[in-house]
């Protein structure tokens, strides 16, 4: 199947009564069965890479919001590799979250002086992110102009389902808490056409991140999403999680040490598996 073609068996609407996990399994199974999936495979339990992901990512250059962006945060998922490359080629400041938030919130990718072509391509890969990154502290003055996330499923209304570990939602909430993003910061996701489907808003929770633009190999969808994005970390939920011992912040000035505590706790939870983290 060519990267620009829609799935031959389109998944247009989720079956009534399904859960988020049911939808994830439906998408993963379909992408594998139709050979839409790309390395790494199988795509189950991942933000799935797909044939045509680079083409879909290149559509970002057509968005006015990208033209005026200076700092862009792009997740480390494989299908977003082309977006990371585009950001570097366009001389944007590229921020990439630390995988599973093990050692901080995110890193700034700094290519070698004079890097171009193949060198920039390497910087955009997972290995390049490790080799050419500089940690960004929670006390850093960061203002993210654009957020790009991966998804397992997304609706044309801008509702998003991730792979079920909650990292993208928590990363966004932490960026809100440190003042790096606001409700006006555009959020973009890159998916295959078959990952765009209708599902009930009732599946979403307050911590779930929504998206403003969906880019596929064949479409650019402006969602006009009216559902509010998370206004920050929902602190009341965090201390109740097994292993969470972070105090609820009493003022704006106390947020930074609490974020640091959350990151330290997440690093410990990651060693025990993602089931301790709120699903997305």
PDB file of C-alpha atoms in Angstrom:
ATOM      1  CA  UNK A   1       0.000   0.000   0.000  1.00  0.00           C
ATOM      2  CA  UNK A   2       1.385   3.424  -0.869  1.00  0.00           C
ATOM      3  CA  UNK A   3       2.008   5.794   2.037  1.00  0.00           C
ATOM      4  CA  UNK A   4      -0.534   8.294   0.781  1.00  0.00           C
ATOM      5  CA  UNK A   5      -3.464   5.907   0.501  1.00  0.00           C
ATOM      6  CA  UNK A   6      -6.193   5.482   3.074  1.00  0.00           C
ATOM      7  CA  UNK A   7      -6.628   2.049   4.650  1.00  0.00           C
ATOM      8  CA  UNK A   8      -8.685  -0.300   2.457  1.00  0.00           C
ATOM      9  CA  UNK A   9     -10.796  -1.199   5.487  1.00  0.00           C
ATOM     10  CA  UNK A  10     -11.337   2.138   7.180  1.00  0.00           C
ATOM     11  CA  UNK A  11     -11.908   2.296  10.922  1.00  0.00           C
ATOM     12  CA  UNK A  12     -14.296   5.236  10.978  1.00  0.00           C
ATOM     13  CA  UNK A  13     -16.249   4.823  14.186  1.00  0.00           C
ATOM     14  CA  UNK A  14     -15.505   3.033  17.433  1.00  0.00           C
ATOM     15  CA  UNK A  15     -18.073   0.447  18.508  1.00  0.00           C
ATOM     16  CA  UNK A  16     -20.413   1.749  21.247  1.00  0.00           C
ATOM     17  CA  UNK A  17     -19.344   0.710  24.722  1.00  0.00           C
ATOM     18  CA  UNK A  18     -15.667   0.265  23.878  1.00  0.00           C
ATOM     19  CA  UNK A  19     -12.851   1.312  26.177  1.00  0.00           C
ATOM     20  CA  UNK A  20      -9.687   3.206  25.305  1.00  0.00           C
ATOM     21  CA  UNK A  21      -7.787  -0.079  25.373  1.00  0.00           C
ATOM     22  CA  UNK A  22     -10.285  -1.677  22.982  1.00  0.00           C
ATOM     23  CA  UNK A  23      -9.631   1.161  20.519  1.00  0.00           C
ATOM     24  CA  UNK A  24      -5.866   0.821  20.909  1.00  0.00           C
ATOM     25  CA  UNK A  25      -6.024  -2.914  20.183  1.00  0.00           C
ATOM     26  CA  UNK A  26      -8.278  -2.301  17.173  1.00  0.00           C
ATOM     27  CA  UNK A  27      -5.825   0.222  15.691  1.00  0.00           C
ATOM     28  CA  UNK A  28      -2.704  -1.831  16.418  1.00  0.00           C
ATOM     29  CA  UNK A  29      -4.231  -5.017  14.996  1.00  0.00           C
ATOM     30  CA  UNK A  30      -5.461  -3.221  11.872  1.00  0.00           C
ATOM     31  CA  UNK A  31      -2.103  -1.570  11.173  1.00  0.00           C
ATOM     32  CA  UNK A  32      -0.287  -4.888  11.472  1.00  0.00           C
ATOM     33  CA  UNK A  33      -2.854  -6.861   9.459  1.00  0.00           C
ATOM     34  CA  UNK A  34      -2.885  -4.316   6.620  1.00  0.00           C
ATOM     35  CA  UNK A  35       0.938  -3.912   6.662  1.00  0.00           C
ATOM     36  CA  UNK A  36       0.577  -0.200   7.397  1.00  0.00           C
ATOM     37  CA  UNK A  37       2.887  -0.543  10.388  1.00  0.00           C
ATOM     38  CA  UNK A  38       6.580   0.255  10.052  1.00  0.00           C
ATOM     39  CA  UNK A  39       9.686  -0.323  12.183  1.00  0.00           C
ATOM     40  CA  UNK A  40       9.741  -0.987  15.086  1.00  0.00           C
ATOM     41  CA  UNK A  41       7.250  -3.854  14.913  1.00  0.00           C
ATOM     42  CA  UNK A  42       5.002  -5.161  16.197  1.00  0.00           C
ATOM     43  CA  UNK A  43       3.423  -1.785  16.965  1.00  0.00           C
ATOM     44  CA  UNK A  44       1.350  -3.048  19.894  1.00  0.00           C
ATOM     45  CA  UNK A  45       1.879  -1.073  23.120  1.00  0.00           C
ATOM     46  CA  UNK A  46       3.670   1.689  21.178  1.00  0.00           C
ATOM     47  CA  UNK A  47       2.878   4.971  19.509  1.00  0.00           C
ATOM     48  CA  UNK A  48       2.768   3.139  16.174  1.00  0.00           C
ATOM     49  CA  UNK A  49       5.136   4.011  13.383  1.00  0.00           C
ATOM     50  CA  UNK A  50       3.601   3.734   9.932  1.00  0.00           C
ATOM     51  CA  UNK A  51       4.495   3.843   6.270  1.00  0.00           C
ATOM     52  CA  UNK A  52       4.156   7.472   5.237  1.00  0.00           C
ATOM     53  CA  UNK A  53       4.996   8.996   8.634  1.00  0.00           C
ATOM     54  CA  UNK A  54       7.736  11.152   7.100  1.00  0.00           C
ATOM     55  CA  UNK A  55       5.310  12.463   4.457  1.00  0.00           C
ATOM     56  CA  UNK A  56       2.716  13.236   7.127  1.00  0.00           C
ATOM     57  CA  UNK A  57       5.302  15.070   9.225  1.00  0.00           C
ATOM     58  CA  UNK A  58       6.375  17.220   6.293  1.00  0.00           C
ATOM     59  CA  UNK A  59       2.861  18.684   6.183  1.00  0.00           C
ATOM     60  CA  UNK A  60       3.819  20.594   9.311  1.00  0.00           C
ATOM     61  CA  UNK A  61       5.704  23.082   7.130  1.00  0.00           C
ATOM     62  CA  UNK A  62       2.365  24.046   5.549  1.00  0.00           C
ATOM     63  CA  UNK A  63       0.964  25.264   8.868  1.00  0.00           C
ATOM     64  CA  UNK A  64       1.253  28.967   9.626  1.00  0.00           C
ATOM     65  CA  UNK A  65       1.836  28.123  13.278  1.00  0.00           C
ATOM     66  CA  UNK A  66       5.057  26.311  12.330  1.00  0.00           C
ATOM     67  CA  UNK A  67       6.375  29.256  10.329  1.00  0.00           C
ATOM     68  CA  UNK A  68       6.223  31.523  13.375  1.00  0.00           C
ATOM     69  CA  UNK A  69       7.473  28.896  15.824  1.00  0.00           C
ATOM     70  CA  UNK A  70      10.831  29.379  17.506  1.00  0.00           C
ATOM     71  CA  UNK A  71      10.789  26.582  20.094  1.00  0.00           C
ATOM     72  CA  UNK A  72       9.038  23.288  19.356  1.00  0.00           C
ATOM     73  CA  UNK A  73       8.609  20.308  21.655  1.00  0.00           C
ATOM     74  CA  UNK A  74       8.447  16.991  19.774  1.00  0.00           C
ATOM     75  CA  UNK A  75       7.982  13.607  21.431  1.00  0.00           C
ATOM     76  CA  UNK A  76      10.716  10.958  20.968  1.00  0.00           C
ATOM     77  CA  UNK A  77       8.447   8.453  19.187  1.00  0.00           C
ATOM     78  CA  UNK A  78       9.697   6.898  15.923  1.00  0.00           C
ATOM     79  CA  UNK A  79       6.873   8.270  13.677  1.00  0.00           C
ATOM     80  CA  UNK A  80       7.882  11.800  14.731  1.00  0.00           C
ATOM     81  CA  UNK A  81      11.489  11.437  13.559  1.00  0.00           C
ATOM     82  CA  UNK A  82      10.720  13.371  10.366  1.00  0.00           C
ATOM     83  CA  UNK A  83       9.207  16.207  12.397  1.00  0.00           C
ATOM     84  CA  UNK A  84      12.311  16.434  14.564  1.00  0.00           C
ATOM     85  CA  UNK A  85      14.424  16.605  11.393  1.00  0.00           C
ATOM     86  CA  UNK A  86      12.192  19.311   9.925  1.00  0.00           C
ATOM     87  CA  UNK A  87      12.533  21.373  13.109  1.00  0.00           C
ATOM     88  CA  UNK A  88      16.332  21.131  12.973  1.00  0.00           C
ATOM     89  CA  UNK A  89      16.465  21.898   9.247  1.00  0.00           C
ATOM     90  CA  UNK A  90      14.232  24.935   9.847  1.00  0.00           C
ATOM     91  CA  UNK A  91      16.576  26.242  12.572  1.00  0.00           C
ATOM     92  CA  UNK A  92      13.980  25.832  15.316  1.00  0.00           C
ATOM     93  CA  UNK A  93      14.976  25.148  18.897  1.00  0.00           C
ATOM     94  CA  UNK A  94      14.074  21.475  19.344  1.00  0.00           C
ATOM     95  CA  UNK A  95      13.036  20.150  22.741  1.00  0.00           C
ATOM     96  CA  UNK A  96      12.491  16.405  23.199  1.00  0.00           C
ATOM     97  CA  UNK A  97      11.087  14.838  26.379  1.00  0.00           C
ATOM     98  CA  UNK A  98      13.303  12.427  28.246  1.00  0.00           C
ATOM     99  CA  UNK A  99      11.966   8.911  27.472  1.00  0.00           C
ATOM    100  CA  UNK A 100       9.615   7.915  30.307  1.00  0.00           C
ATOM    101  CA  UNK A 101      10.787  11.081  32.142  1.00  0.00           C
ATOM    102  CA  UNK A 102      13.590   9.041  33.706  1.00  0.00           C
ATOM    103  CA  UNK A 103      16.101  11.891  34.060  1.00  0.00           C
ATOM    104  CA  UNK A 104      14.174  15.147  33.756  1.00  0.00           C
ATOM    105  CA  UNK A 105      11.405  16.700  31.734  1.00  0.00           C
ATOM    106  CA  UNK A 106      13.081  17.382  28.398  1.00  0.00           C
ATOM    107  CA  UNK A 107      16.328  18.002  26.545  1.00  0.00           C
ATOM    108  CA  UNK A 108      17.407  20.599  24.015  1.00  0.00           C
ATOM    109  CA  UNK A 109      18.873  18.988  20.893  1.00  0.00           C
ATOM    110  CA  UNK A 110      22.056  20.796  19.838  1.00  0.00           C
ATOM    111  CA  UNK A 111      23.535  19.600  16.525  1.00  0.00           C
ATOM    112  CA  UNK A 112      27.291  19.889  15.958  1.00  0.00           C
ATOM    113  CA  UNK A 113      28.432  23.250  14.507  1.00  0.00           C
ATOM    114  CA  UNK A 114      27.768  23.399  10.775  1.00  0.00           C
ATOM    115  CA  UNK A 115      25.752  20.180  10.785  1.00  0.00           C
ATOM    116  CA  UNK A 116      23.587  19.545   7.732  1.00  0.00           C
ATOM    117  CA  UNK A 117      22.244  16.667   5.657  1.00  0.00           C
ATOM    118  CA  UNK A 118      23.098  13.303   7.185  1.00  0.00           C
ATOM    119  CA  UNK A 119      24.358  14.846  10.421  1.00  0.00           C
ATOM    120  CA  UNK A 120      20.986  16.470  11.085  1.00  0.00           C
ATOM    121  CA  UNK A 121      19.220  13.231  10.201  1.00  0.00           C
ATOM    122  CA  UNK A 122      21.252  11.484  12.854  1.00  0.00           C
ATOM    123  CA  UNK A 123      20.382  14.154  15.425  1.00  0.00           C
ATOM    124  CA  UNK A 124      16.683  13.515  14.760  1.00  0.00           C
ATOM    125  CA  UNK A 125      16.935   9.790  15.542  1.00  0.00           C
ATOM    126  CA  UNK A 126      16.550   8.249  18.994  1.00  0.00           C
ATOM    127  CA  UNK A 127      20.324   7.746  19.187  1.00  0.00           C
ATOM    128  CA  UNK A 128      20.941  11.313  18.061  1.00  0.00           C
ATOM    129  CA  UNK A 129      18.588  12.626  20.724  1.00  0.00           C
ATOM    130  CA  UNK A 130      20.735  10.808  23.292  1.00  0.00           C
ATOM    131  CA  UNK A 131      24.050  11.925  21.804  1.00  0.00           C
ATOM    132  CA  UNK A 132      23.309  15.593  21.104  1.00  0.00           C
ATOM    133  CA  UNK A 133      21.019  16.611  23.956  1.00  0.00           C
ATOM    134  CA  UNK A 134      21.421  19.063  26.807  1.00  0.00           C
ATOM    135  CA  UNK A 135      19.081  18.714  29.809  1.00  0.00           C
ATOM    136  CA  UNK A 136      16.678  21.612  30.355  1.00  0.00           C
ATOM    137  CA  UNK A 137      16.139  22.360  34.038  1.00  0.00           C
ATOM    138  CA  UNK A 138      12.739  23.000  35.552  1.00  0.00           C
ATOM    139  CA  UNK A 139      13.964  26.468  36.496  1.00  0.00           C
ATOM    140  CA  UNK A 140      14.907  27.275  32.880  1.00  0.00           C
ATOM    141  CA  UNK A 141      13.129  30.057  31.034  1.00  0.00           C
ATOM    142  CA  UNK A 142      11.425  28.038  28.301  1.00  0.00           C
ATOM    143  CA  UNK A 143       8.526  29.173  26.142  1.00  0.00           C
ATOM    144  CA  UNK A 144       7.311  26.427  23.825  1.00  0.00           C
ATOM    145  CA  UNK A 145       5.527  27.751  20.721  1.00  0.00           C
ATOM    146  CA  UNK A 146       4.358  24.388  19.363  1.00  0.00           C
ATOM    147  CA  UNK A 147       3.828  20.898  20.809  1.00  0.00           C
ATOM    148  CA  UNK A 148       3.939  17.779  18.599  1.00  0.00           C
ATOM    149  CA  UNK A 149       2.787  14.474  20.070  1.00  0.00           C
ATOM    150  CA  UNK A 150       2.246  10.959  18.837  1.00  0.00           C
ATOM    151  CA  UNK A 151      -1.097   9.176  19.164  1.00  0.00           C
ATOM    152  CA  UNK A 152      -2.622   5.743  18.838  1.00  0.00           C
ATOM    153  CA  UNK A 153      -6.032   7.162  17.909  1.00  0.00           C
ATOM    154  CA  UNK A 154      -7.464  10.636  17.451  1.00  0.00           C
ATOM    155  CA  UNK A 155     -10.834  12.046  16.457  1.00  0.00           C
ATOM    156  CA  UNK A 156     -11.469  14.896  14.042  1.00  0.00           C
ATOM    157  CA  UNK A 157     -12.751  16.814  17.066  1.00  0.00           C
ATOM    158  CA  UNK A 158      -9.251  16.749  18.525  1.00  0.00           C
ATOM    159  CA  UNK A 159      -9.761  14.053  21.146  1.00  0.00           C
ATOM    160  CA  UNK A 160      -6.674  11.895  21.585  1.00  0.00           C
ATOM    161  CA  UNK A 161      -5.828   8.417  22.862  1.00  0.00           C
ATOM    162  CA  UNK A 162      -2.175   7.575  23.562  1.00  0.00           C
ATOM    163  CA  UNK A 163      -0.589   4.216  24.230  1.00  0.00           C
ATOM    164  CA  UNK A 164      -1.853   4.083  27.793  1.00  0.00           C
ATOM    165  CA  UNK A 165       1.052   5.197  29.978  1.00  0.00           C
ATOM    166  CA  UNK A 166       0.129   8.855  30.446  1.00  0.00           C
ATOM    167  CA  UNK A 167       3.483  10.449  29.671  1.00  0.00           C
ATOM    168  CA  UNK A 168       2.348  12.936  27.001  1.00  0.00           C
ATOM    169  CA  UNK A 169      -0.453  14.141  29.275  1.00  0.00           C
ATOM    170  CA  UNK A 170       1.872  14.508  32.261  1.00  0.00           C
ATOM    171  CA  UNK A 171       4.576  16.222  30.196  1.00  0.00           C
ATOM    172  CA  UNK A 172       2.055  18.789  28.999  1.00  0.00           C
ATOM    173  CA  UNK A 173       0.685  19.316  32.510  1.00  0.00           C
ATOM    174  CA  UNK A 174       4.184  19.862  33.866  1.00  0.00           C
ATOM    175  CA  UNK A 175       4.961  22.349  31.075  1.00  0.00           C
ATOM    176  CA  UNK A 176       1.812  24.263  32.017  1.00  0.00           C
ATOM    177  CA  UNK A 177       2.885  24.274  35.656  1.00  0.00           C
ATOM    178  CA  UNK A 178       6.326  25.663  34.810  1.00  0.00           C
ATOM    179  CA  UNK A 179       4.852  28.297  32.455  1.00  0.00           C
ATOM    180  CA  UNK A 180       6.319  26.811  29.260  1.00  0.00           C
ATOM    181  CA  UNK A 181       2.951  26.436  27.484  1.00  0.00           C
ATOM    182  CA  UNK A 182      -0.522  27.906  27.761  1.00  0.00           C
ATOM    183  CA  UNK A 183      -4.016  27.109  26.489  1.00  0.00           C
ATOM    184  CA  UNK A 184      -3.098  29.027  23.307  1.00  0.00           C
ATOM    185  CA  UNK A 185      -0.080  26.837  22.482  1.00  0.00           C
ATOM    186  CA  UNK A 186      -1.000  24.723  19.416  1.00  0.00           C
ATOM    187  CA  UNK A 187      -0.780  20.941  19.768  1.00  0.00           C
ATOM    188  CA  UNK A 188      -0.243  18.809  16.645  1.00  0.00           C
ATOM    189  CA  UNK A 189      -0.323  15.037  16.200  1.00  0.00           C
ATOM    190  CA  UNK A 190       1.035  12.923  13.324  1.00  0.00           C
ATOM    191  CA  UNK A 191      -0.940   9.752  12.496  1.00  0.00           C
ATOM    192  CA  UNK A 192      -1.967   7.482   9.638  1.00  0.00           C
ATOM    193  CA  UNK A 193      -5.415   8.048   8.158  1.00  0.00           C
ATOM    194  CA  UNK A 194      -6.700   4.838   9.746  1.00  0.00           C
ATOM    195  CA  UNK A 195      -5.898   6.229  13.204  1.00  0.00           C
ATOM    196  CA  UNK A 196      -8.484   8.994  12.762  1.00  0.00           C
ATOM    197  CA  UNK A 197     -11.854   7.764  13.996  1.00  0.00           C
ATOM    198  CA  UNK A 198     -14.884   8.809  15.997  1.00  0.00           C
ATOM    199  CA  UNK A 199     -15.122   7.778  19.631  1.00  0.00           C
ATOM    200  CA  UNK A 200     -17.205   9.082  22.536  1.00  0.00           C
ATOM    201  CA  UNK A 201     -15.987  12.081  24.520  1.00  0.00           C
ATOM    202  CA  UNK A 202     -17.030  10.165  27.629  1.00  0.00           C
ATOM    203  CA  UNK A 203     -13.799   8.174  27.316  1.00  0.00           C
ATOM    204  CA  UNK A 204     -11.748  11.301  28.051  1.00  0.00           C
ATOM    205  CA  UNK A 205     -10.696  12.472  31.495  1.00  0.00           C
ATOM    206  CA  UNK A 206      -9.642  15.902  32.747  1.00  0.00           C
ATOM    207  CA  UNK A 207      -5.931  15.089  32.380  1.00  0.00           C
ATOM    208  CA  UNK A 208      -6.237  13.995  28.722  1.00  0.00           C
ATOM    209  CA  UNK A 209      -4.458  16.216  26.208  1.00  0.00           C
ATOM    210  CA  UNK A 210      -6.387  17.301  23.113  1.00  0.00           C
ATOM    211  CA  UNK A 211      -4.955  18.374  19.738  1.00  0.00           C
ATOM    212  CA  UNK A 212      -5.527  21.332  17.437  1.00  0.00           C
ATOM    213  CA  UNK A 213      -4.148  19.832  14.212  1.00  0.00           C
ATOM    214  CA  UNK A 214      -3.997  16.293  12.839  1.00  0.00           C
ATOM    215  CA  UNK A 215      -1.508  15.572  10.052  1.00  0.00           C
ATOM    216  CA  UNK A 216      -1.782  12.366   8.018  1.00  0.00           C
ATOM    217  CA  UNK A 217      -0.175  11.302   4.724  1.00  0.00           C
ATOM    218  CA  UNK A 218      -3.249  12.631   2.876  1.00  0.00           C
ATOM    219  CA  UNK A 219      -4.841  15.282   5.096  1.00  0.00           C
ATOM    220  CA  UNK A 220      -4.350  18.334   7.282  1.00  0.00           C
ATOM    221  CA  UNK A 221      -7.195  18.521   9.787  1.00  0.00           C
ATOM    222  CA  UNK A 222      -7.791  21.641  11.880  1.00  0.00           C
ATOM    223  CA  UNK A 223      -9.877  20.199  14.700  1.00  0.00           C
ATOM    224  CA  UNK A 224     -11.235  23.426  16.186  1.00  0.00           C
ATOM    225  CA  UNK A 225     -11.239  21.485  19.452  1.00  0.00           C
ATOM    226  CA  UNK A 226     -13.373  23.159  22.090  1.00  0.00           C
ATOM    227  CA  UNK A 227     -12.531  20.826  24.955  1.00  0.00           C
ATOM    228  CA  UNK A 228     -10.125  22.615  27.347  1.00  0.00           C
ATOM    229  CA  UNK A 229      -6.588  21.306  27.581  1.00  0.00           C
ATOM    230  CA  UNK A 230      -5.260  20.327  31.021  1.00  0.00           C
ATOM    231  CA  UNK A 231      -4.666  23.466  33.098  1.00  0.00           C
ATOM    232  CA  UNK A 232      -1.762  21.835  34.910  1.00  0.00           C
ATOM    233  CA  UNK A 233      -1.054  18.776  36.995  1.00  0.00           C
ATOM    234  CA  UNK A 234      -4.101  17.474  38.843  1.00  0.00           C
ATOM    235  CA  UNK A 235      -2.274  17.349  42.157  1.00  0.00           C
ATOM    236  CA  UNK A 236      -5.146  15.727  44.033  1.00  0.00           C
ATOM    237  CA  UNK A 237      -4.719  12.593  41.916  1.00  0.00           C
ATOM    238  CA  UNK A 238      -0.956  12.276  42.170  1.00  0.00           C
ATOM    239  CA  UNK A 239      -0.404  11.733  45.929  1.00  0.00           C
ATOM    240  CA  UNK A 240      -2.934   8.900  45.886  1.00  0.00           C
ATOM    241  CA  UNK A 241      -0.901   6.883  43.414  1.00  0.00           C
ATOM    242  CA  UNK A 242       1.256   4.060  44.846  1.00  0.00           C
ATOM    243  CA  UNK A 243       4.734   5.441  45.379  1.00  0.00           C
ATOM    244  CA  UNK A 244       3.791   9.126  45.086  1.00  0.00           C
ATOM    245  CA  UNK A 245       5.034  11.162  48.034  1.00  0.00           C
ATOM    246  CA  UNK A 246       5.094  14.667  46.535  1.00  0.00           C
ATOM    247  CA  UNK A 247       3.414  17.422  48.552  1.00  0.00           C
ATOM    248  CA  UNK A 248       0.615  19.456  46.983  1.00  0.00           C
ATOM    249  CA  UNK A 249       2.038  22.923  46.140  1.00  0.00           C
ATOM    250  CA  UNK A 250       0.656  25.727  48.298  1.00  0.00           C
ATOM    251  CA  UNK A 251       1.731  28.569  46.013  1.00  0.00           C
ATOM    252  CA  UNK A 252       3.238  29.273  42.589  1.00  0.00           C
ATOM    253  CA  UNK A 253       6.699  29.583  44.125  1.00  0.00           C
ATOM    254  CA  UNK A 254       6.476  26.052  45.510  1.00  0.00           C
ATOM    255  CA  UNK A 255       5.648  24.396  42.181  1.00  0.00           C
ATOM    256  CA  UNK A 256       9.261  23.869  41.030  1.00  0.00           C
ATOM    257  CA  UNK A 257      10.398  21.673  43.948  1.00  0.00           C
ATOM    258  CA  UNK A 258       7.187  19.654  43.655  1.00  0.00           C
ATOM    259  CA  UNK A 259       7.812  19.103  39.925  1.00  0.00           C
ATOM    260  CA  UNK A 260      11.315  17.921  40.788  1.00  0.00           C
ATOM    261  CA  UNK A 261       9.835  15.542  43.340  1.00  0.00           C
ATOM    262  CA  UNK A 262       7.384  14.214  40.742  1.00  0.00           C
ATOM    263  CA  UNK A 263      10.185  13.556  38.263  1.00  0.00           C
ATOM    264  CA  UNK A 264      12.223  11.713  40.903  1.00  0.00           C
ATOM    265  CA  UNK A 265       9.209   9.618  41.835  1.00  0.00           C
ATOM    266  CA  UNK A 266       8.471   8.867  38.158  1.00  0.00           C
ATOM    267  CA  UNK A 267      12.021   7.627  37.701  1.00  0.00           C
ATOM    268  CA  UNK A 268      11.417   5.145  40.507  1.00  0.00           C
ATOM    269  CA  UNK A 269       8.019   4.085  39.183  1.00  0.00           C
ATOM    270  CA  UNK A 270       9.456   3.453  35.720  1.00  0.00           C
ATOM    271  CA  UNK A 271      11.550   0.667  37.221  1.00  0.00           C
ATOM    272  CA  UNK A 272       8.352  -1.046  38.346  1.00  0.00           C
ATOM    273  CA  UNK A 273       6.394  -0.689  35.109  1.00  0.00           C
ATOM    274  CA  UNK A 274       3.908   1.835  33.746  1.00  0.00           C
ATOM    275  CA  UNK A 275       0.890   0.444  35.570  1.00  0.00           C
ATOM    276  CA  UNK A 276       1.536   2.916  38.396  1.00  0.00           C
ATOM    277  CA  UNK A 277       1.008   5.896  36.090  1.00  0.00           C
ATOM    278  CA  UNK A 278      -2.408   7.268  35.130  1.00  0.00           C
ATOM    279  CA  UNK A 279      -3.344   5.868  31.687  1.00  0.00           C
ATOM    280  CA  UNK A 280      -3.855   8.210  28.740  1.00  0.00           C
TER     281      UNK A 280
END
